[in-house]
Short mmCIF file of C-alpha atoms and ligand atoms in Angstrom, two decimals:
data_model
loop_
_atom_site.label_atom_id
_atom_site.label_comp_id
_atom_site.label_asym_id
_atom_site.label_seq_id
_atom_site.Cartn_x
_atom_site.Cartn_y
_atom_site.Cartn_z
CA UNK A 20 -18.52 4.36 7.25
CA UNK A 21 -20.07 6.46 10.09
CA UNK A 22 -22.78 3.76 10.71
CA UNK A 23 -22.54 2.04 13.89
CA UNK A 24 -23.47 -1.39 12.34
CA UNK A 25 -20.96 -1.35 9.15
CA UNK A 26 -17.68 -2.21 9.26
CA UNK A 27 -15.25 0.17 6.56
CA UNK A 28 -15.61 -1.90 2.99
CA UNK A 29 -12.05 -2.25 1.50
CA UNK A 30 -11.59 -2.98 -2.19
CA UNK A 31 -8.11 -4.03 -3.05
CA UNK A 32 -6.61 -3.17 -6.53
CA UNK A 33 -3.27 -4.48 -7.93
CA UNK A 34 -1.73 -4.03 -10.95
CA UNK A 35 1.08 -5.27 -12.80
CA UNK A 36 3.00 -8.57 -11.93
CA UNK A 37 4.58 -8.04 -8.18
CA UNK A 38 1.34 -6.24 -6.98
CA UNK A 39 -0.78 -8.81 -8.28
CA UNK A 40 1.45 -11.62 -6.23
CA UNK A 41 0.91 -9.51 -3.22
CA UNK A 42 -2.71 -9.50 -3.68
CA UNK A 43 -3.03 -12.83 -4.30
CA UNK A 44 -1.67 -13.66 -1.09
CA UNK A 45 -4.93 -12.21 0.59
CA UNK A 46 -6.45 -15.95 -0.76
CA UNK A 47 -3.78 -18.00 1.25
CA UNK A 48 -5.95 -16.49 4.03
CA UNK A 49 -8.82 -18.46 5.84
CA UNK A 50 -10.70 -14.84 5.69
CA UNK A 51 -10.01 -11.36 5.07
CA UNK A 52 -12.11 -9.00 7.20
CA UNK A 53 -12.92 -6.10 5.56
CA UNK A 54 -11.99 -7.09 2.29
CA UNK A 55 -13.96 -10.40 1.69
CA UNK A 56 -12.98 -11.08 -1.83
CA UNK A 57 -12.88 -7.74 -2.79
CA UNK A 58 -9.81 -8.24 -5.03
CA UNK A 59 -9.07 -6.83 -8.52
CA UNK A 60 -5.86 -8.03 -10.00
CA UNK A 61 -4.78 -6.22 -13.28
CA UNK A 62 -2.27 -6.27 -16.23
CA UNK A 63 -1.44 -5.50 -19.44
CA UNK A 64 -0.02 -8.73 -19.95
CA UNK A 65 -2.00 -12.00 -19.93
CA UNK A 66 0.18 -14.46 -19.35
CA UNK A 67 1.38 -13.05 -16.18
CA UNK A 68 -2.14 -12.78 -15.21
CA UNK A 69 -2.74 -16.53 -15.78
CA UNK A 70 -0.09 -16.65 -13.73
CA UNK A 71 -1.75 -14.76 -10.87
CA UNK A 72 -4.96 -16.25 -11.27
CA UNK A 73 -3.51 -20.01 -11.16
CA UNK A 74 -1.37 -19.19 -7.89
CA UNK A 75 -5.20 -17.85 -6.59
CA UNK A 76 -7.09 -20.66 -7.50
CA UNK A 77 -4.34 -23.07 -6.04
CA UNK A 78 -5.11 -21.89 -2.49
CA UNK A 79 -8.48 -20.64 -2.97
CA UNK A 80 -9.27 -24.29 -4.01
CA UNK A 81 -11.54 -22.84 -6.17
CA UNK A 82 -14.49 -25.13 -7.74
CA UNK A 83 -15.17 -22.36 -10.16
CA UNK A 84 -13.24 -22.46 -13.43
CA UNK A 85 -10.62 -21.05 -14.26
CA UNK A 86 -12.40 -18.75 -16.68
CA UNK A 87 -14.80 -17.81 -13.89
CA UNK A 88 -12.08 -16.64 -11.39
CA UNK A 89 -10.43 -14.32 -14.20
CA UNK A 90 -13.87 -12.81 -14.93
CA UNK A 91 -14.27 -12.25 -11.11
CA UNK A 92 -10.95 -11.11 -10.00
CA UNK A 93 -8.43 -10.25 -12.98
CA UNK A 94 -8.63 -7.52 -15.73
CA UNK A 95 -6.41 -7.71 -18.85
CA UNK A 96 -6.02 -3.91 -20.33
CA UNK A 97 -4.50 -2.03 -22.55
CA UNK A 98 -3.72 -3.14 -25.96
CA UNK A 99 -0.40 -3.79 -25.84
CA UNK A 100 1.08 -6.93 -24.03
CA UNK A 101 3.10 -5.50 -21.32
CA UNK A 102 4.41 -2.06 -20.50
CA UNK A 103 8.25 -2.65 -21.48
CA UNK A 104 9.22 -1.54 -18.11
CA UNK A 105 8.46 2.12 -18.81
CA UNK A 106 5.93 3.50 -16.65
CA UNK A 107 4.18 5.84 -19.15
CA UNK A 108 3.18 2.57 -20.92
CA UNK A 109 1.35 1.60 -17.89
CA UNK A 110 -0.26 4.80 -18.18
CA UNK A 111 -1.19 4.72 -21.21
CA UNK A 112 -2.73 1.09 -21.17
CA UNK A 113 -5.07 2.23 -18.38
CA UNK A 114 -6.30 5.29 -20.08
CA UNK A 115 -7.12 3.25 -22.75
CA UNK A 116 -9.34 0.82 -20.67
CA UNK A 117 -10.36 3.33 -18.18
CA UNK A 118 -14.08 2.51 -18.41
CA UNK A 119 -13.38 -1.06 -18.14
CA UNK A 120 -11.08 -0.82 -15.02
CA UNK A 121 -14.19 1.44 -13.25
CA UNK A 122 -16.54 -0.85 -14.32
CA UNK A 123 -15.05 -4.03 -12.64
CA UNK A 124 -14.67 -2.07 -9.79
CA UNK A 125 -18.01 -0.93 -9.45
CA UNK A 126 -19.02 -4.85 -9.62
CA UNK A 127 -17.80 -5.03 -5.95
CA UNK A 128 -20.65 -2.93 -5.03
CA UNK A 129 -20.17 -0.37 -2.58
CA UNK A 130 -16.42 0.20 -1.27
CA UNK A 131 -15.48 2.74 1.91
CA UNK A 132 -11.52 2.37 0.86
CA UNK A 133 -9.49 1.32 -1.51
CA UNK A 134 -6.07 -0.26 -1.03
CA UNK A 135 -4.28 0.13 -4.36
CA UNK A 136 -1.46 -2.12 -4.69
CA UNK A 137 1.69 -1.76 -7.23
CA UNK A 138 5.26 -2.34 -6.98
CA UNK A 139 7.20 1.19 -7.99
CA UNK A 140 10.42 -0.30 -10.07
CA UNK A 141 7.78 -1.57 -13.00
CA UNK A 142 6.13 -0.36 -15.66
CA UNK A 143 2.44 -1.32 -15.41
CA UNK A 144 1.54 -1.34 -12.14
CA UNK A 145 3.43 1.90 -11.35
CA UNK A 146 2.07 3.36 -14.31
CA UNK A 147 -1.50 2.90 -13.97
CA UNK A 148 -1.96 2.99 -10.08
CA UNK A 149 -1.06 6.49 -9.74
CA UNK A 150 -3.13 7.45 -12.55
CA UNK A 151 -6.16 5.37 -11.98
CA UNK A 152 -6.04 7.17 -8.21
CA UNK A 153 -5.98 10.70 -9.97
CA UNK A 154 -9.28 9.63 -12.11
CA UNK A 155 -10.84 8.68 -9.06
CA UNK A 156 -9.99 11.72 -7.16
CA UNK A 157 -10.85 13.85 -9.99
CA UNK A 158 -14.16 12.53 -10.57
CA UNK A 159 -14.06 10.16 -13.46
CA UNK A 160 -15.42 13.18 -15.47
CA UNK A 161 -15.78 11.51 -19.12
CA UNK A 162 -17.19 7.96 -17.21
CA UNK A 163 -19.73 9.88 -15.53
CA UNK A 164 -21.02 11.88 -18.51
CA UNK A 165 -21.38 8.39 -20.07
CA UNK A 166 -23.16 7.55 -17.12
CA UNK A 167 -20.99 4.88 -16.04
CA UNK A 168 -20.16 6.09 -12.31
CA UNK A 169 -21.83 5.78 -8.86
CA UNK A 170 -22.09 8.56 -6.32
CA UNK A 171 -20.22 6.43 -3.59
CA UNK A 172 -17.00 6.71 -5.93
CA UNK A 173 -16.93 10.28 -5.13
CA UNK A 174 -16.10 9.54 -1.20
CA UNK A 175 -13.85 6.52 -1.51
CA UNK A 176 -10.47 6.87 0.65
CA UNK A 177 -7.69 5.81 -1.99
CA UNK A 178 -4.76 4.50 -0.18
CA UNK A 179 -1.57 2.99 -2.23
CA UNK A 180 0.99 0.44 -1.41
CA UNK A 181 4.25 0.89 -3.36
CA UNK A 182 6.93 -1.30 -3.32
CA UNK A 183 10.36 0.15 -3.59
CA UNK A 184 12.86 -1.88 -5.88
CA UNK A 185 15.91 -4.00 -4.62
CA UNK A 186 18.91 -1.20 -4.47
CA UNK A 187 20.89 -3.33 -6.91
CA UNK A 188 18.16 -3.44 -9.69
CA UNK A 189 18.91 -1.80 -12.89
CA UNK A 190 18.61 1.87 -13.17
CA UNK A 191 15.32 1.92 -15.27
CA UNK A 192 13.54 0.37 -11.76
CA UNK A 193 14.78 3.32 -9.81
CA UNK A 194 13.78 5.67 -12.45
CA UNK A 195 10.44 4.26 -12.36
CA UNK A 196 10.47 3.89 -8.65
CA UNK A 197 11.34 7.73 -7.99
CA UNK A 198 8.47 8.95 -10.60
CA UNK A 199 6.12 6.40 -8.95
CA UNK A 200 6.33 7.79 -5.63
CA UNK A 201 6.25 11.26 -7.07
CA UNK A 202 2.75 10.37 -9.13
CA UNK A 203 1.34 8.74 -6.10
CA UNK A 204 2.05 11.20 -3.91
CA UNK A 205 1.26 14.55 -6.49
CA UNK A 206 -0.65 15.15 -9.60
CA UNK A 207 1.29 16.89 -12.21
CA UNK A 208 -0.28 19.90 -11.19
CA UNK A 209 1.09 19.54 -7.26
CA UNK A 210 -1.96 18.63 -5.44
CA UNK A 211 -2.38 15.52 -3.37
CA UNK A 212 -3.06 12.40 -5.70
CA UNK A 213 -3.55 9.29 -2.77
CA UNK A 214 -4.81 9.99 0.48
CA UNK A 215 -2.12 7.73 2.08
CA UNK A 216 1.02 6.37 0.53
CA UNK A 217 2.14 3.56 2.36
CA UNK A 218 5.65 2.34 1.18
CA UNK A 219 7.88 -1.00 1.82
CA UNK A 220 11.16 -1.94 0.40
CA UNK A 221 12.47 -5.31 -0.76
CA UNK A 222 16.18 -4.66 0.30
CA UNK A 223 14.80 -3.76 3.65
CA UNK A 224 12.66 -6.44 4.07
CA UNK A 225 14.89 -8.97 2.60
CA UNK A 226 18.36 -9.86 4.09
CA UNK A 227 19.82 -11.73 1.95
CA UNK A 228 18.64 -9.79 -1.15
CA UNK A 229 18.30 -12.14 -3.80
CA UNK A 230 15.20 -11.62 -5.24
CA UNK A 231 14.23 -15.05 -6.04
CA UNK A 232 10.70 -16.10 -5.57
CA UNK A 233 10.52 -17.62 -2.58
CA UNK A 234 11.91 -14.26 -0.73
CA UNK A 235 9.28 -12.25 -2.70
CA UNK A 236 6.94 -14.76 -0.29
CA UNK A 237 8.02 -13.75 2.83
CA UNK A 238 8.53 -9.95 1.51
CA UNK A 239 5.13 -10.21 0.50
CA UNK A 240 3.47 -11.71 3.39
CA UNK A 241 5.23 -8.99 5.47
CA UNK A 242 3.28 -6.39 3.37
CA UNK A 243 0.05 -8.42 3.78
CA UNK A 244 0.31 -8.58 7.43
CA UNK A 245 0.45 -5.25 7.79
CA UNK A 246 -2.43 -4.67 5.72
CA UNK A 247 -4.03 -6.94 7.66
CA UNK A 248 -3.34 -5.26 11.09
CA UNK A 249 -4.43 -1.83 9.50
CA UNK A 250 -7.76 -2.68 8.33
CA UNK A 251 -8.47 -4.79 11.24
CA UNK A 252 -8.07 -2.15 13.52
CA UNK A 253 -10.97 -0.11 11.56
CA UNK A 254 -13.31 -3.25 12.31
CA UNK A 255 -12.96 -4.71 15.82
CA UNK A 256 -11.37 -1.89 18.09
CA UNK A 257 -13.31 -1.00 20.78
CA UNK A 258 -12.63 2.61 20.30
CA UNK A 259 -12.28 2.44 16.82
CA UNK A 260 -9.48 3.66 14.90
CA UNK A 261 -10.10 3.73 10.92
CA UNK A 262 -8.58 4.59 7.93
CA UNK A 263 -10.43 8.43 8.10
CA UNK A 264 -7.71 8.61 11.15
CA UNK A 265 -5.41 7.92 9.28
CA UNK A 266 -5.77 10.06 5.98
CA UNK A 267 -7.25 13.43 7.97
CA UNK A 268 -4.40 14.97 9.80
CA UNK A 269 -1.65 13.95 7.88
CA UNK A 270 -3.05 15.13 4.74
CA UNK A 271 -3.73 18.69 6.12
CA UNK A 272 0.06 18.60 7.37
CA UNK A 273 1.01 17.18 3.57
CA UNK A 274 2.81 14.28 5.36
CA UNK A 275 0.66 11.39 4.15
CA UNK A 276 3.64 8.80 3.21
CA UNK A 277 3.93 6.39 6.00
CA UNK A 278 5.49 2.95 6.65
CA UNK A 279 4.37 0.14 8.76
CA UNK A 280 6.86 -1.09 11.24
CA UNK A 281 5.89 -4.62 12.38
CA UNK A 282 6.65 -6.82 15.39
CA UNK A 283 3.94 -10.21 15.64
CA UNK A 284 4.04 -12.85 17.97
CA UNK A 285 5.32 -11.31 20.92
CA UNK A 286 4.61 -13.25 24.24
CA UNK A 287 2.03 -10.23 26.08
CA UNK A 288 2.52 -11.68 29.57
CA UNK A 289 6.55 -11.48 29.40
CA UNK A 290 6.82 -8.19 27.77
CA UNK A 291 5.79 -4.71 28.41
CA UNK A 292 4.08 -2.58 25.93
CA UNK A 293 6.81 0.11 25.34
CA UNK A 294 9.10 -2.70 24.57
CA UNK A 295 6.86 -4.21 22.25
CA UNK A 296 6.46 -0.86 20.43
CA UNK A 297 10.36 -0.52 19.97
CA UNK A 298 10.39 -3.92 18.61
CA UNK A 299 8.04 -2.89 15.78
CA UNK A 300 9.77 0.49 15.29
CA UNK A 301 13.12 -1.65 14.76
CA UNK A 302 11.13 -3.49 11.72
CA UNK A 303 10.19 -0.02 9.81
CA UNK A 304 9.47 -1.67 5.96
CA UNK A 305 11.85 1.30 4.86
CA UNK A 306 15.22 2.51 6.05
CA UNK A 307 14.05 5.92 7.87
CA UNK A 308 14.90 7.61 11.16
CA UNK A 309 11.95 7.01 13.81
CA UNK A 310 12.96 10.40 15.15
CA UNK A 311 11.41 12.31 11.86
CA UNK A 312 8.34 11.03 12.20
CA UNK A 313 5.54 13.66 12.12
CA UNK A 314 2.25 11.11 12.56
CA UNK A 315 2.31 7.71 14.10
CA UNK A 316 -0.55 5.20 14.58
CA UNK A 317 0.02 2.38 17.06
CA UNK A 318 -2.30 -0.72 16.61
CA UNK A 319 -1.82 -3.66 19.02
CA UNK A 320 -3.53 -6.70 18.67
CA UNK A 321 -3.70 -8.97 21.26
CA UNK A 322 -5.89 -12.43 22.08
CA UNK A 323 -9.61 -11.79 22.98
CA UNK A 324 -9.03 -13.86 26.51
CA UNK A 325 -6.20 -11.52 27.30
CA UNK A 326 -8.51 -8.45 26.57
CA UNK A 327 -11.30 -10.05 28.86
CA UNK A 328 -9.03 -10.98 31.75
CA UNK A 329 -7.79 -7.37 32.12
CA UNK A 330 -4.00 -8.57 31.38
CA UNK A 331 -4.22 -5.86 28.68
CA UNK A 332 -6.14 -2.75 28.28
CA UNK A 333 -6.46 0.57 26.08
CA UNK A 334 -5.66 3.08 28.47
CA UNK A 335 -2.18 0.95 28.89
CA UNK A 336 -2.04 0.84 25.21
CA UNK A 337 -2.45 4.77 25.06
CA UNK A 338 0.17 5.29 27.78
CA UNK A 339 2.71 2.86 26.44
CA UNK A 340 2.08 4.85 23.17
CA UNK A 341 2.52 8.47 24.80
CA UNK A 342 5.79 6.99 26.32
CA UNK A 343 7.19 5.80 23.43
CA UNK A 344 6.68 8.77 21.33
CA UNK A 345 8.44 11.27 24.35
CA UNK A 346 11.39 8.92 24.38
CA UNK A 347 12.15 9.09 20.65
CA UNK A 348 11.42 12.74 21.21
CA UNK A 349 8.64 12.52 18.68
CA UNK A 350 5.97 15.03 19.18
CA UNK A 351 3.74 13.51 16.55
CA UNK A 352 0.03 13.68 15.50
CA UNK A 353 -1.32 10.26 16.08
CA UNK A 354 -3.27 7.65 18.07
CA UNK A 355 -2.99 4.34 19.31
CA UNK A 356 -5.64 1.55 19.44
CA UNK A 357 -6.09 -1.99 20.90
CA UNK A 358 -7.49 -4.72 18.69
CA UNK A 359 -8.76 -8.28 19.46
CA UNK A 360 -8.14 -11.29 17.99
CA UNK A 361 -9.84 -14.49 18.00
CA UNK A 362 -8.54 -17.36 20.60
CA UNK A 363 -7.02 -17.30 23.64
CA UNK A 364 -2.80 -17.33 24.28
CA UNK A 365 -0.80 -14.43 25.01
CA UNK A 366 0.44 -13.49 21.55
CA UNK A 367 0.54 -10.12 20.73
CA UNK A 368 1.12 -8.07 17.40
CA UNK A 369 2.17 -4.58 17.10
CA UNK A 370 1.52 -2.44 14.03
CA UNK A 371 3.22 1.05 13.64
CA UNK A 372 2.31 3.49 10.95
CA UNK A 373 4.90 6.00 10.72
CA UNK A 374 4.33 8.72 8.64
CA UNK A 375 5.53 11.90 7.65
CA UNK A 376 9.10 11.10 8.12
CA UNK A 377 12.36 11.92 5.92
CA UNK A 378 12.70 10.00 2.64
CA UNK A 379 16.16 10.91 2.10
CA UNK A 380 17.17 7.65 3.80
CA UNK A 381 15.32 5.54 0.88
CA UNK A 382 15.60 7.88 -2.02
CA UNK A 383 19.46 8.07 -1.53
CA UNK A 384 19.28 4.53 -3.10
CA UNK A 385 17.82 5.53 -6.15
CA UNK A 386 18.69 9.29 -7.16
CA UNK A 387 22.07 8.36 -8.66
CA UNK A 388 20.69 5.55 -10.60
CA UNK A 389 17.49 8.01 -11.40
CA UNK A 390 19.72 11.03 -12.89
CA UNK A 391 21.91 8.86 -14.58
CA UNK A 392 19.08 7.88 -16.80
CA UNK A 393 16.28 10.41 -16.64
CA UNK A 394 17.03 13.00 -19.08
CA UNK A 395 17.65 10.47 -21.79
CA UNK A 396 14.38 8.59 -21.48
CA UNK A 397 12.37 11.82 -21.41
CA UNK A 398 11.46 12.80 -25.04
CA UNK A 399 11.58 9.28 -26.14
CA UNK A 400 8.44 7.78 -26.65
CA UNK A 401 8.28 4.11 -25.21
CA UNK A 402 7.63 2.55 -28.32
CA UNK A 403 4.00 1.18 -27.29
CA UNK A 404 1.92 4.26 -26.55
CA UNK A 405 3.51 6.13 -23.70
CA UNK A 406 5.20 8.91 -24.04
CA UNK A 407 6.96 11.18 -21.34
CA UNK A 408 8.10 14.72 -22.29
CA UNK A 409 11.08 16.63 -20.51
CA UNK A 410 8.45 19.21 -18.74
CA UNK A 411 6.08 16.34 -17.21
CA UNK A 412 9.38 14.83 -16.27
CA UNK A 413 10.51 18.03 -14.61
CA UNK A 414 7.29 18.35 -13.19
CA UNK A 415 7.29 14.66 -11.77
CA UNK A 416 10.71 15.59 -9.55
CA UNK A 417 10.29 19.08 -8.83
CA UNK A 418 6.96 17.68 -7.30
CA UNK A 419 8.63 15.15 -5.63
CA UNK A 420 11.70 17.13 -4.33
CA UNK A 421 9.12 19.72 -2.90
CA UNK A 422 7.20 17.02 -0.87
CA UNK A 423 10.42 15.29 0.22
CA UNK A 424 12.11 18.89 1.62
CA UNK A 425 9.09 20.00 3.30
CA UNK A 426 9.11 16.47 4.96
CA UNK A 427 13.02 16.52 5.74
CA UNK A 428 12.86 19.83 7.71
N1 LIG B 508 7.61 -7.32 -2.86
C1 LIG B 508 7.60 -7.80 -4.33
N2 LIG B 508 8.60 -6.92 -5.39
C2 LIG B 508 8.13 -7.68 -6.37
C3 LIG B 508 7.39 -9.01 -6.78
N3 LIG B 508 7.54 -9.08 -8.00
C4 LIG B 508 8.22 -8.25 -8.89
N4 LIG B 508 8.89 -7.19 -7.75
C5 LIG B 508 9.73 -6.09 -7.82
O1 LIG B 508 9.02 -5.18 -8.72
C6 LIG B 508 9.73 -4.80 -9.74
C7 LIG B 508 9.26 -5.26 -11.38
O2 LIG B 508 7.85 -4.76 -11.35
P1 LIG B 508 6.98 -5.91 -11.70
O3 LIG B 508 5.72 -5.65 -10.59
O4 LIG B 508 7.41 -6.98 -12.35
O5 LIG B 508 6.53 -4.88 -13.06
P2 LIG B 508 4.80 -4.85 -13.65
O6 LIG B 508 4.07 -3.81 -12.90
O7 LIG B 508 4.22 -6.06 -14.09
O8 LIG B 508 5.43 -3.81 -14.90
P3 LIG B 508 6.22 -4.45 -16.63
O9 LIG B 508 7.62 -3.60 -16.03
O10 LIG B 508 5.57 -3.65 -17.46
O11 LIG B 508 6.92 -5.60 -16.09
C8 LIG B 508 10.80 -5.33 -9.38
O12 LIG B 508 11.84 -3.94 -8.46
C9 LIG B 508 10.97 -6.26 -8.66
O13 LIG B 508 11.89 -6.51 -7.52
C10 LIG B 508 6.64 -9.29 -5.62
O14 LIG B 508 6.16 -10.27 -5.39
N5 LIG B 508 6.88 -8.92 -4.42
MG1 LIG B 509 4.90 -7.48 -16.03
#
């Protein structure tokens, strides 16, 4: 990654139905700098997986057969058809097939960073993704003994994107989401799991809150836009801001959860940069108080011609970011960067990655449902292989509460 002439190579690893739908939108795009076609969608359920693949093939206008696309971008894992919306089942399925998951990721070749994608309300993605991240980060010991790993895997940066259920959804979704957030953030023994956890909330991104397919499309599009801006910054900035920058200090501060805040297609000849940062900050992907942010990164993407003509410059972007943080009274760790996009015109896009904020405004939508269900689900088997003991559940809750409390101070 440090080499001068190589850009960060990302792979996208999605699990579960919603995660798969989000990842498949990468194929709606003409190109995905940084990702190319390193996208793997996994599911425990073959029918769901086929639907996702059909979507991809439709937009890919893929000349290859369905089987071939399945082989290069899809993986069915676990011996159960589905996880019954109970996350321990999703985890059990991933454990069963960890070797196949790793081997498929290995087929993409070397990666510097993974973007793991899952909805947190479900059982499959939410059960499996935190588990696979933990396995990668703890060295895949069993697989290593079997000679099934490669050296580059030790230094991969693991970012995760988790999607919060609509607030009106059934309690079990919220139970899964609270547990999923905890498990993305912390391992069972309370060490850091993912290097960076990005969050978006369906209700926050969908004003009409009806959760039909079309609304998912616009939510998923917002998520892809944020990921694209984040990855693009590591690719073409003049002063490179990259995934290492996003993860290092927040991890040291134990404040590595983020939400994107995005505003796109603003007229850069009309608006001041600070105004554009404010516009982005009004569009955070989860409910939050911007003033509680402790780490922030600003990525401003402008047409190449504007940069060449000096209509927008890096010092201006730095200055505006500094003024913006001062105005909001947030004394944050952070960085700003200016990224070119092809073409002319004056459309400017802004991504703020806001981290370390107080998570309570999000969790307040879910704690009651979580508590209503929690203890009744512990101690039960999932029926399809997964289990959750009371002790495991207690640890999951304690880990999350400790992390949240620290960041709410
Ligand atoms: N943003 C977004 N959310 C989705 C999408 N599909 C489902 N969801 C949300 O995800 C949750 C359900 O998770 P799924 O992704 O269907 O579950 P899964 O990972 O397949 O796990 P199972 O429960 O085993 O089916 C609900 O909270 C939905 O609102 C999607 O395409 N986009
Ligand atoms: Mg499913």
